[in-house]
GROMACS .gro file of C-alpha atoms in nm:
model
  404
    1UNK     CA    1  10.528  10.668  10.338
    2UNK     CA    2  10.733  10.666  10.023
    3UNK     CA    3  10.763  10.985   9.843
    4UNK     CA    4  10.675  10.873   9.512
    5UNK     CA    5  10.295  11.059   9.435
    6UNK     CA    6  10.027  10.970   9.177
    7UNK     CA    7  10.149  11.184   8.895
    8UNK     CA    8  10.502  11.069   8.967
    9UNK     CA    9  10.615  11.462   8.932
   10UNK     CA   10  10.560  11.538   9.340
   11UNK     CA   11  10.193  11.574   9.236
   12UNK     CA   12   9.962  11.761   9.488
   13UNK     CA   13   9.603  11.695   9.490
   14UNK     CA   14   9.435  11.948   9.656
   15UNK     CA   15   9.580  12.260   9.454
   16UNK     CA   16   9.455  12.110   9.118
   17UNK     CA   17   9.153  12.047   9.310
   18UNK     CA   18   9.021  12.437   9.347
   19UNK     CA   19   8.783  12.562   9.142
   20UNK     CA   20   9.067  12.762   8.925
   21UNK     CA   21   9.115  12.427   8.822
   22UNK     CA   22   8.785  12.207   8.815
   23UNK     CA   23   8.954  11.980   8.523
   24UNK     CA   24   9.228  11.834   8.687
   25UNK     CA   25   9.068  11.768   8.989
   26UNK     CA   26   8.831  11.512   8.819
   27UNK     CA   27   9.118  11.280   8.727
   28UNK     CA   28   9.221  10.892   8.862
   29UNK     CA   29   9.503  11.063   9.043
   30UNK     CA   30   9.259  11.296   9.276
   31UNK     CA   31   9.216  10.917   9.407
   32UNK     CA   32   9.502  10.783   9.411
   33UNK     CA   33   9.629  11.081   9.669
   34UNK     CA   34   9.359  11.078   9.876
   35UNK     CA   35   9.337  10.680   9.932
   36UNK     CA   36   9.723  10.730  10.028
   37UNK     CA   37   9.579  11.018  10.273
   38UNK     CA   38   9.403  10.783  10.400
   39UNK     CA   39   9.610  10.539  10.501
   40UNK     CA   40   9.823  10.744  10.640
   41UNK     CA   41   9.517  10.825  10.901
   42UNK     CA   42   9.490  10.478  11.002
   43UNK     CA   43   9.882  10.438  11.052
   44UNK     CA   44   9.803  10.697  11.286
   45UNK     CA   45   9.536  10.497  11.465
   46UNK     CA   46   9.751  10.235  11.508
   47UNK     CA   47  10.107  10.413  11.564
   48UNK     CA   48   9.907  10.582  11.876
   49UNK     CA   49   9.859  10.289  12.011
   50UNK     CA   50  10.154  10.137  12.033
   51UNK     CA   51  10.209  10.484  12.209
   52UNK     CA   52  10.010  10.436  12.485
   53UNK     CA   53   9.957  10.095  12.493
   54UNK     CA   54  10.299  10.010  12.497
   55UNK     CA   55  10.264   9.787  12.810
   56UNK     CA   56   9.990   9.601  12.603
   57UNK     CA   57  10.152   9.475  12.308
   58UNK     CA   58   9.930   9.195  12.082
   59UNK     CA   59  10.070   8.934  11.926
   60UNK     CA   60  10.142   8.849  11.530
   61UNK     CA   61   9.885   8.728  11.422
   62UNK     CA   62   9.648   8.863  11.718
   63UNK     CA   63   9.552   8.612  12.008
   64UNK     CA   64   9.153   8.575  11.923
   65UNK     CA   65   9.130   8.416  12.258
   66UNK     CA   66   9.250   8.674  12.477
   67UNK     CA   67   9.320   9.027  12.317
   68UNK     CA   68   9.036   9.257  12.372
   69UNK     CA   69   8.790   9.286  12.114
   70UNK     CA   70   8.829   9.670  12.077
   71UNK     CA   71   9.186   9.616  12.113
   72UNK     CA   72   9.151   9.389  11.844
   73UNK     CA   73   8.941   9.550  11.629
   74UNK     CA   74   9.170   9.874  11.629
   75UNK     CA   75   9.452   9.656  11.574
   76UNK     CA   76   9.246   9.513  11.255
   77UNK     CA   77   9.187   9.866  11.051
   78UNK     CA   78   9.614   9.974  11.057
   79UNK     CA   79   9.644   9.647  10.857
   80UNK     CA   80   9.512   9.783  10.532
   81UNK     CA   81   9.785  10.065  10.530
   82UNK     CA   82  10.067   9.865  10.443
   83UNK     CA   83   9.967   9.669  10.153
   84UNK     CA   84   9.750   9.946  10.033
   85UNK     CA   85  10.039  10.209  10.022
   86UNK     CA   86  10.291   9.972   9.832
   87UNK     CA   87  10.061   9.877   9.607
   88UNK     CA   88  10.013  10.263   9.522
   89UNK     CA   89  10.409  10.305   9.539
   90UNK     CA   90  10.451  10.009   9.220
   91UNK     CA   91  10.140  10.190   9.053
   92UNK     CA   92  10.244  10.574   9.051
   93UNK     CA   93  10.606  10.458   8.976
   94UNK     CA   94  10.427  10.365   8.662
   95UNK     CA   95  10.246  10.676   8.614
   96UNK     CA   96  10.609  10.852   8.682
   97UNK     CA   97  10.715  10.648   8.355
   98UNK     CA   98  10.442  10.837   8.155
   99UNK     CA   99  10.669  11.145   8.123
  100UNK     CA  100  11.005  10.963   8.176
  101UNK     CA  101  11.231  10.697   7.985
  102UNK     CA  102  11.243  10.332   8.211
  103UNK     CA  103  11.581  10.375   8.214
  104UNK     CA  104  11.491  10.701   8.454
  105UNK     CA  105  11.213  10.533   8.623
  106UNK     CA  106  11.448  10.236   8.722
  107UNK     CA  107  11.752  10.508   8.818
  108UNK     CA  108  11.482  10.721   9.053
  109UNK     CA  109  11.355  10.403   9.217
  110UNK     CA  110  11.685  10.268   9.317
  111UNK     CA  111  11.803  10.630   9.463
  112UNK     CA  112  11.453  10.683   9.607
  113UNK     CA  113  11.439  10.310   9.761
  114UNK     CA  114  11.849  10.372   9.864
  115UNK     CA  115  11.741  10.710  10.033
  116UNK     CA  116  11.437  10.531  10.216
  117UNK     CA  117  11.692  10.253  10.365
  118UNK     CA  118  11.868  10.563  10.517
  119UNK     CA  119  11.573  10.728  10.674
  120UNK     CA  120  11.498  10.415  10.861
  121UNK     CA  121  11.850  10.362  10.964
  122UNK     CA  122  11.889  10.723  11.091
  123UNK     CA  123  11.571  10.909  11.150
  124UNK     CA  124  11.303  10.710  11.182
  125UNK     CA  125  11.469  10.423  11.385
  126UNK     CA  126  11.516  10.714  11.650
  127UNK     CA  127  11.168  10.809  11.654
  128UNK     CA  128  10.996  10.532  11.841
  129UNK     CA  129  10.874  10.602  12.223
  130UNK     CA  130  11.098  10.380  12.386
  131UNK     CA  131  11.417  10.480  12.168
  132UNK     CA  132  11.646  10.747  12.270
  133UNK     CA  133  11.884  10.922  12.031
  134UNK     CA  134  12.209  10.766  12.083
  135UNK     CA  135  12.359  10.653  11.779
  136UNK     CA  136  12.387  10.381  11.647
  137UNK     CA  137  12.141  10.191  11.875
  138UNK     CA  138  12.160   9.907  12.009
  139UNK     CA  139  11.889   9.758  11.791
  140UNK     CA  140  11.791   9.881  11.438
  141UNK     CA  141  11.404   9.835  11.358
  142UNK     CA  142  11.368   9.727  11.018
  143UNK     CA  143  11.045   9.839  10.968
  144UNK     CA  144  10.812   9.919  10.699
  145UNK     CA  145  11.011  10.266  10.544
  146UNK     CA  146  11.283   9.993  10.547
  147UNK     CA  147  11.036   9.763  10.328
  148UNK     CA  148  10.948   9.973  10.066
  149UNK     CA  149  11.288  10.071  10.028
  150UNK     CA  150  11.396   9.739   9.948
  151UNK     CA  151  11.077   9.701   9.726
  152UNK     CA  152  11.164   9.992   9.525
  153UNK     CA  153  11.543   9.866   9.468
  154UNK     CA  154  11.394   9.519   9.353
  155UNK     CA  155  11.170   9.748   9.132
  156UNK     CA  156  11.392   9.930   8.972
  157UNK     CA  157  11.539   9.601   8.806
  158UNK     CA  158  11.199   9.426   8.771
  159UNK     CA  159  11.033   9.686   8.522
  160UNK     CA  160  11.253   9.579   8.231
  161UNK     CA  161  11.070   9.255   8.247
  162UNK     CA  162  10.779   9.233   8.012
  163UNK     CA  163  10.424   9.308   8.178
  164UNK     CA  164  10.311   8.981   8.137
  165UNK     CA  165  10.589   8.839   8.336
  166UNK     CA  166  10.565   9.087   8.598
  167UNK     CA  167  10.248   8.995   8.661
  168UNK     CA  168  10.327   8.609   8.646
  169UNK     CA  169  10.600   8.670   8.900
  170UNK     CA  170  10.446   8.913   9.141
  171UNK     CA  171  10.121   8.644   9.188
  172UNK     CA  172  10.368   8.345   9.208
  173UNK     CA  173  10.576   8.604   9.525
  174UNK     CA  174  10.223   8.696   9.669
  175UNK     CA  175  10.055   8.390   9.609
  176UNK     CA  176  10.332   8.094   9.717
  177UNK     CA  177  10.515   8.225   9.941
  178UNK     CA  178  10.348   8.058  10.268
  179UNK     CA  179  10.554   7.734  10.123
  180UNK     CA  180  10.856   7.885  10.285
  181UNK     CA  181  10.709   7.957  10.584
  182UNK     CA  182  10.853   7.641  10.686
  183UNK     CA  183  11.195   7.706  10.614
  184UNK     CA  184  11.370   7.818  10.935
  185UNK     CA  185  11.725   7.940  10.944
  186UNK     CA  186  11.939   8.015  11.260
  187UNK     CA  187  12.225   8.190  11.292
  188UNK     CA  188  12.431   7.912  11.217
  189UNK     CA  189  12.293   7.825  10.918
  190UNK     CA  190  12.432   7.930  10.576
  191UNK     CA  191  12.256   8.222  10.452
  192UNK     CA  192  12.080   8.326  10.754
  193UNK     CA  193  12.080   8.709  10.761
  194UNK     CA  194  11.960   8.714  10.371
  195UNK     CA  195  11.654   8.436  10.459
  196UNK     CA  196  11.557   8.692  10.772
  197UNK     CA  197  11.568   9.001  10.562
  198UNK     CA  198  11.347   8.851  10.263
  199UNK     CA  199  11.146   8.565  10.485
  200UNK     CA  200  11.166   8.545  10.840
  201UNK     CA  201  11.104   8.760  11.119
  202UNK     CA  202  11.383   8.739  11.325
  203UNK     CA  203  11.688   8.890  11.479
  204UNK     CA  204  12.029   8.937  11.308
  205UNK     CA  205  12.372   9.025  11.491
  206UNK     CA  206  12.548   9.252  11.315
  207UNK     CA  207  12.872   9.248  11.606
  208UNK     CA  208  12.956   9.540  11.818
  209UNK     CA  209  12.688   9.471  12.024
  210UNK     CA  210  12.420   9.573  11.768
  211UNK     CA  211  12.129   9.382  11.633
  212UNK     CA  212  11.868   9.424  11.336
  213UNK     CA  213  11.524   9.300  11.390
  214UNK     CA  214  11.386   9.231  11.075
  215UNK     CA  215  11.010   9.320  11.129
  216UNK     CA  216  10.916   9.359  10.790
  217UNK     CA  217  11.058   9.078  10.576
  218UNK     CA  218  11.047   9.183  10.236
  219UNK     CA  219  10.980   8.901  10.001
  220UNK     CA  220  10.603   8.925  10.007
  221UNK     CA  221  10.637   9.322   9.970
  222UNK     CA  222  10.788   9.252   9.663
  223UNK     CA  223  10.531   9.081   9.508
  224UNK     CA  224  10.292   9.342   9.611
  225UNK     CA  225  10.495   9.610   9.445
  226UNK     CA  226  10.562   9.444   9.193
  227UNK     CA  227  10.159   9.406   9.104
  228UNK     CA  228  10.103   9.791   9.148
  229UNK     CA  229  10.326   9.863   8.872
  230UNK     CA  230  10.189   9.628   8.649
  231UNK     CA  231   9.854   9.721   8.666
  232UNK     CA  232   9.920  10.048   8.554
  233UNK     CA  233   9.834  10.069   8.251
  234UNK     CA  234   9.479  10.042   8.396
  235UNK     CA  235   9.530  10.423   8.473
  236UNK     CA  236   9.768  10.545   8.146
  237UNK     CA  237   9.691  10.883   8.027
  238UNK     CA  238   9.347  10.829   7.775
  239UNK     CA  239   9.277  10.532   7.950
  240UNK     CA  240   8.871  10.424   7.977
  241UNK     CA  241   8.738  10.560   8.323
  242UNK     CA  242   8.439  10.295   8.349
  243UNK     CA  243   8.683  10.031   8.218
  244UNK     CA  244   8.880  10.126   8.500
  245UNK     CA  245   8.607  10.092   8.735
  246UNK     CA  246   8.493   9.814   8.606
  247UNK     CA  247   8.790   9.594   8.639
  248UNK     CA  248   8.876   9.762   8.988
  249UNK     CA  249   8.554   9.689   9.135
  250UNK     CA  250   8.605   9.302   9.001
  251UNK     CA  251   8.938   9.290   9.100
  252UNK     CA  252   8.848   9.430   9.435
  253UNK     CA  253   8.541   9.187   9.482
  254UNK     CA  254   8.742   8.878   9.347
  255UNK     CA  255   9.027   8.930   9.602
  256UNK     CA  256   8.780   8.961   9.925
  257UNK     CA  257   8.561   8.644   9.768
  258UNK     CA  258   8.871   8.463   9.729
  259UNK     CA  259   9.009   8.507  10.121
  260UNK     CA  260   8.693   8.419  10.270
  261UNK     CA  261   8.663   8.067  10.040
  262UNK     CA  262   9.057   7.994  10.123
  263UNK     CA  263   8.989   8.123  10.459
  264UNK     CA  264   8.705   7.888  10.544
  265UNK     CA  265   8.881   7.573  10.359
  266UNK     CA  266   9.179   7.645  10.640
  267UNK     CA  267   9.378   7.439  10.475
  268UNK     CA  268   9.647   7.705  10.311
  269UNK     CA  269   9.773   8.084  10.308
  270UNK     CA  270   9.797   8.143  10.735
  271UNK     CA  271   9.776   7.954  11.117
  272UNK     CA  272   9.453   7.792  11.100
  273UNK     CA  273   9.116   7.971  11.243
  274UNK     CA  274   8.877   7.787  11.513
  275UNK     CA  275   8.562   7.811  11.706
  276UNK     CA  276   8.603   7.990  11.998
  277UNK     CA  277   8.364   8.057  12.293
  278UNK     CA  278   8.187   8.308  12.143
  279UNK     CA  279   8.082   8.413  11.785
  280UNK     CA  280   8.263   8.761  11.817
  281UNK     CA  281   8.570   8.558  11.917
  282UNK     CA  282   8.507   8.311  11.665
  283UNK     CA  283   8.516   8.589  11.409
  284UNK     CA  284   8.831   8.746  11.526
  285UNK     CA  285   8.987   8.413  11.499
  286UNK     CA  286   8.899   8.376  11.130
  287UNK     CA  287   9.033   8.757  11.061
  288UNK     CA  288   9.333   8.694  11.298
  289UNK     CA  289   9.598   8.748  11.023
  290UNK     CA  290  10.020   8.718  10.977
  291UNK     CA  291  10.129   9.060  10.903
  292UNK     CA  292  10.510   8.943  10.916
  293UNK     CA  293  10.540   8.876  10.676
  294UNK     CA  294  10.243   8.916  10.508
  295UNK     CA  295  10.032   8.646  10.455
  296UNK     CA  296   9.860   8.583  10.115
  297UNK     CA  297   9.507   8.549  10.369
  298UNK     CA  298   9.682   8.888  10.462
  299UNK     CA  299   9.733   9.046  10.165
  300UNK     CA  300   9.398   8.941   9.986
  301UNK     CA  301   9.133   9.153  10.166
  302UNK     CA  302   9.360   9.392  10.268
  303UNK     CA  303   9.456   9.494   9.909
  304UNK     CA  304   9.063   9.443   9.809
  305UNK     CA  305   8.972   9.671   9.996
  306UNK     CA  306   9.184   9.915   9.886
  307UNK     CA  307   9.127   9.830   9.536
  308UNK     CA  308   8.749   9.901   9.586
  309UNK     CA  309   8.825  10.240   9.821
  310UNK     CA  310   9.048  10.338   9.455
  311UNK     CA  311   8.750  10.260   9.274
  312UNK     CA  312   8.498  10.419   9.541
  313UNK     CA  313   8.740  10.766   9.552
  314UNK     CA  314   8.783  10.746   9.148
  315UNK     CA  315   8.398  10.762   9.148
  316UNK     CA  316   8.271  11.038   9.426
  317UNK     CA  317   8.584  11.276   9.305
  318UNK     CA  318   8.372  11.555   9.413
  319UNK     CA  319   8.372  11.427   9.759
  320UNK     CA  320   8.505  11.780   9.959
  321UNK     CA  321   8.676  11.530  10.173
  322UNK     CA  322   8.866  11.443   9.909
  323UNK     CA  323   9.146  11.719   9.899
  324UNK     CA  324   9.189  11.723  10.265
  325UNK     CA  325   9.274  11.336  10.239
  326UNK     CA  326   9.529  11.398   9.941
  327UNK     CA  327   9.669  11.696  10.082
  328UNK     CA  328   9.782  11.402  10.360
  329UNK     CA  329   9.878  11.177  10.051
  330UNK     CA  330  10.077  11.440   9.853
  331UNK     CA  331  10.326  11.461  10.074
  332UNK     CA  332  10.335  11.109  10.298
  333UNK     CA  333  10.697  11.125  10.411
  334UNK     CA  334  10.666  11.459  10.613
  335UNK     CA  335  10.354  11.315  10.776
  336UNK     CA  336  10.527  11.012  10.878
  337UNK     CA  337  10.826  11.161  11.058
  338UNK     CA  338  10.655  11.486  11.207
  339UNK     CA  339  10.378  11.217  11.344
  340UNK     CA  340  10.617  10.988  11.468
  341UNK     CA  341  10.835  11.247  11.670
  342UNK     CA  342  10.535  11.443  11.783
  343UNK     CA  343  10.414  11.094  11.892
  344UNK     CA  344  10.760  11.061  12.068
  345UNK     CA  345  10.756  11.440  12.243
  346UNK     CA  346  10.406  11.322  12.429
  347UNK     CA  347  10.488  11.003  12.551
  348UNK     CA  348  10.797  11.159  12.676
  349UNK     CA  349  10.629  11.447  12.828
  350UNK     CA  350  10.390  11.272  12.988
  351UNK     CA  351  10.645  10.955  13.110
  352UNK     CA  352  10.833  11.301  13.290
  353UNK     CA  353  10.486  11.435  13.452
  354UNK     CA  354  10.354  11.052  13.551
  355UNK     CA  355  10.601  10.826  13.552
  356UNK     CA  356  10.664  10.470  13.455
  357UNK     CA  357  10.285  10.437  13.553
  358UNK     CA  358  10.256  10.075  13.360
  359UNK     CA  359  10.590   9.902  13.461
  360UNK     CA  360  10.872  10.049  13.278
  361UNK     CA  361  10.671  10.231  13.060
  362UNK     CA  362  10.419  10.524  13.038
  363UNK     CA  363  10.078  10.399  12.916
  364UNK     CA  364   9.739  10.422  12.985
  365UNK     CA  365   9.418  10.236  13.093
  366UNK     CA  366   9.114  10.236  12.833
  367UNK     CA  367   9.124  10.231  12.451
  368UNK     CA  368   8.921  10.549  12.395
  369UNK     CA  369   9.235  10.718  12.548
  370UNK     CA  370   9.359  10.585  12.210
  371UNK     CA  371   9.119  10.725  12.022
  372UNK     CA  372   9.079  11.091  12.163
  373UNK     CA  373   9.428  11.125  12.142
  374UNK     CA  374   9.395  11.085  11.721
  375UNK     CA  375   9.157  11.277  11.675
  376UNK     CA  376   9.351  11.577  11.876
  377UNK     CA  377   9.632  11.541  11.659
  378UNK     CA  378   9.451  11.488  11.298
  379UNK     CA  379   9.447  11.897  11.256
  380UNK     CA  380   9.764  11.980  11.425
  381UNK     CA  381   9.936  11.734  11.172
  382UNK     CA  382   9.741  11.774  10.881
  383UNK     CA  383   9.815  12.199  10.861
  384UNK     CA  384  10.209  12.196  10.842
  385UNK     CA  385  10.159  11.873  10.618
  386UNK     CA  386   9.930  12.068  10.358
  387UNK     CA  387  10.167  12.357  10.395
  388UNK     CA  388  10.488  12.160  10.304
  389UNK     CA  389  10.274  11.964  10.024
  390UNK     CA  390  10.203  12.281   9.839
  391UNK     CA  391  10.527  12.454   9.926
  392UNK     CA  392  10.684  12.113   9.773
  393UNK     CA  393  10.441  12.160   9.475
  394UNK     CA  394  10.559  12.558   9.442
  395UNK     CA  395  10.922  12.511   9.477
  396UNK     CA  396  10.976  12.195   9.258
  397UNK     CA  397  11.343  12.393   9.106
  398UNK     CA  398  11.437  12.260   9.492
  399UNK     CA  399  11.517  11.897   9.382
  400UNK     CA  400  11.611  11.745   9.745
  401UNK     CA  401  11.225  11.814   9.834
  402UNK     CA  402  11.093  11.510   9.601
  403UNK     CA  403  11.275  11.303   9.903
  404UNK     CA  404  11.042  11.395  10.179
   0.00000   0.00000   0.00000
């Protein structure tokens, strides 16, 4: 969702990737793109959903005991998109230091993570179904635009710390955090707005009659960033391709191995799993995961995964799904607000032709509503987001386009 892309420079896959241009298409950042692409498709998944389904909300982390499985299991694959993508943001703001001084990597993530603060403040906080677009509203969504922002201004101070350190301090952030889980502020307390925006998901007042929801506490996001940029050098320019692979495919394997022997112990990292009535609920009790914030059971498959996907994308670069994917990656900000406001313009439509069909709300009955509806919309979003990635990559002497 951030605008940063693998080469750092506004980088477009899929126009290095024609044959005029066979060399740079077999590079680390053909992969890098398209596993951002594909994230992006599974926020859709998930961000039609909460479309339709908006009289069926699931809980944080999911009730194993009475959410429907498919509802579940949908619910389940829009978790890798947030830890995936700001992993990728704290990596290619790494590769962007390749061709510039830190000093202008740490200026361009503070204005970039400033500017991202704004677009969930303005634009995107209007852009949710049940929103309408008086200003300010009465409640302000801090969501995950909102997250990275703040990620990217701790970032832009945290890369003058020595590699080693970052590393050090981004697996102490990822990895300890669940200790604080147990620190609970109200609004009486000293320090309460500052503890909801880094730790706790909760509700701030800001007077006037206005309230922030902090639904994306930042503290863990932080870590996560913080990680992506340090591994980095991992992808430098001459860097070894099978070393690469090598150490992502460990990395990647270590991470999943690790949640499921913390995960069984159930003795640290999230709420405890059980034995339900069945096996399938049994199993969506052990992968029944805090998202808010993230837990470090959260974080560790979900940023496996995408570690191995990196690796996986890195290796089949010839893939001709490839392009299409980081055509979607190249330029993630346009996807994200023309999906959310086309996303907005049905649910409105149809809440005008149908009504309030599921209490206050338009929704609908069966989950494969859901998933028709994303597949309808993957080509009329993907065409005026391939267009605007290689207009972007054209017109690069336009400098307010590295925003979107």
């Amino acid at each position: 969702m951030t605008t940063i892309t693998a080469q750092g420079q506004d980088f477009v896959s899929p126009p290095a990737a024609t044959p005029a241009n066979p060399a740079v298409a077999r590079t680390r950042l053909l992969a890098i793109d398209a596993l951002r692409g594909l994230v992006m498709l599974f926020m859709l998944v998930d961000h039609v959903r909460e479309t339709f389904f908006l009289h069926l909300q699931v809980s944080d982390p999911v009730d194993a005991n009475t959410t429907d499985p498919g509802l579940f299991f949908t619910r389940l694959l829009s978790t890798f998109c947030a830890p995936t993508f700001v992993a990728l943001t704290g990596l290619s703001a790494w590769l962007y230091g390749q061709s510039h001084t830190k000093k202008e990597v740490s200026e361009f993530l503070l204005k970039r993570g400033l500017f991202l603060i704004f677009l969930e403040l303005t634009v995107i906080c209007l852009a949710w179904p049940t929103q309408t677009f008086e200003f300010p509203p009465a409640r302000f969504w801090l969501q995950v635009i909102w997250a990275i922002g703040i990620s990217m201004v701790a970032l832009s101070a945290l890369i003058h710390l020595p590699r080693k350190a970052q590393f050090a301090l981004g697996l102490a952030i990822v990895c300890l955090h669940n200790l604080l889980d147990g620190i609970v502020l109200t609004p009486q307390d000293s320090g309460y707005a500052i503890w909801a925006v880094l730790h706790q998901r909760t509700v701030i007042d800001l007077g006037l009659g206005l309230t922030a929801k902090t639904t994306y506490p930042v503290l863990p996001w932080i870590g996560v960033i913080l990680l992506g940029y340090a591994a980095g050098p991992w992808f430098g320019k001459g860097s070894d391709p099978a070393l690469r692979l090598k150490r992502l495919v460990t990395l990647g394997i270590g991470m999943i191995v690790a949640f499921f022997v913390i995960r069984y112990a159930n003795v640290y990292g999230d709420k405890p799993w059980f034995v339900a009535e069945s096996q399938l609920r049994t199993v969506m009790s052990f992968l029944a995961l805090t998202k808010y914030p993230p837990s470090l059971l959260f974080l560790l498959p979900t940023v496996g995964t995408g570690v191995l996907l990196l690796a996986l994308f890195e290796k089949h670069q010839d893939s001709p799904a490839l392009p299409h994917l980081a055509y979607l990656g190249g330029a993630p900000m346009f996807f994200y607000i023309l999906h959310l406001y086309t996303l907005k313009a049905i649910y409105h439509v149809a809440l005008a032709i149908y009504g309030p069909v599921k209490g206050t709300v338009f929704g609908v009955d069966n989950l494969s509503t859901v998933w028709i509806w994303v597949f309808l919309l993957i080509v009329p979003l993907y065409l005026p987001t391939r267009w605007f990635a290689g207009f972007k990559q054209r017109r690069k002497d336009i400098w307010w386009l590295k925003y979107l």
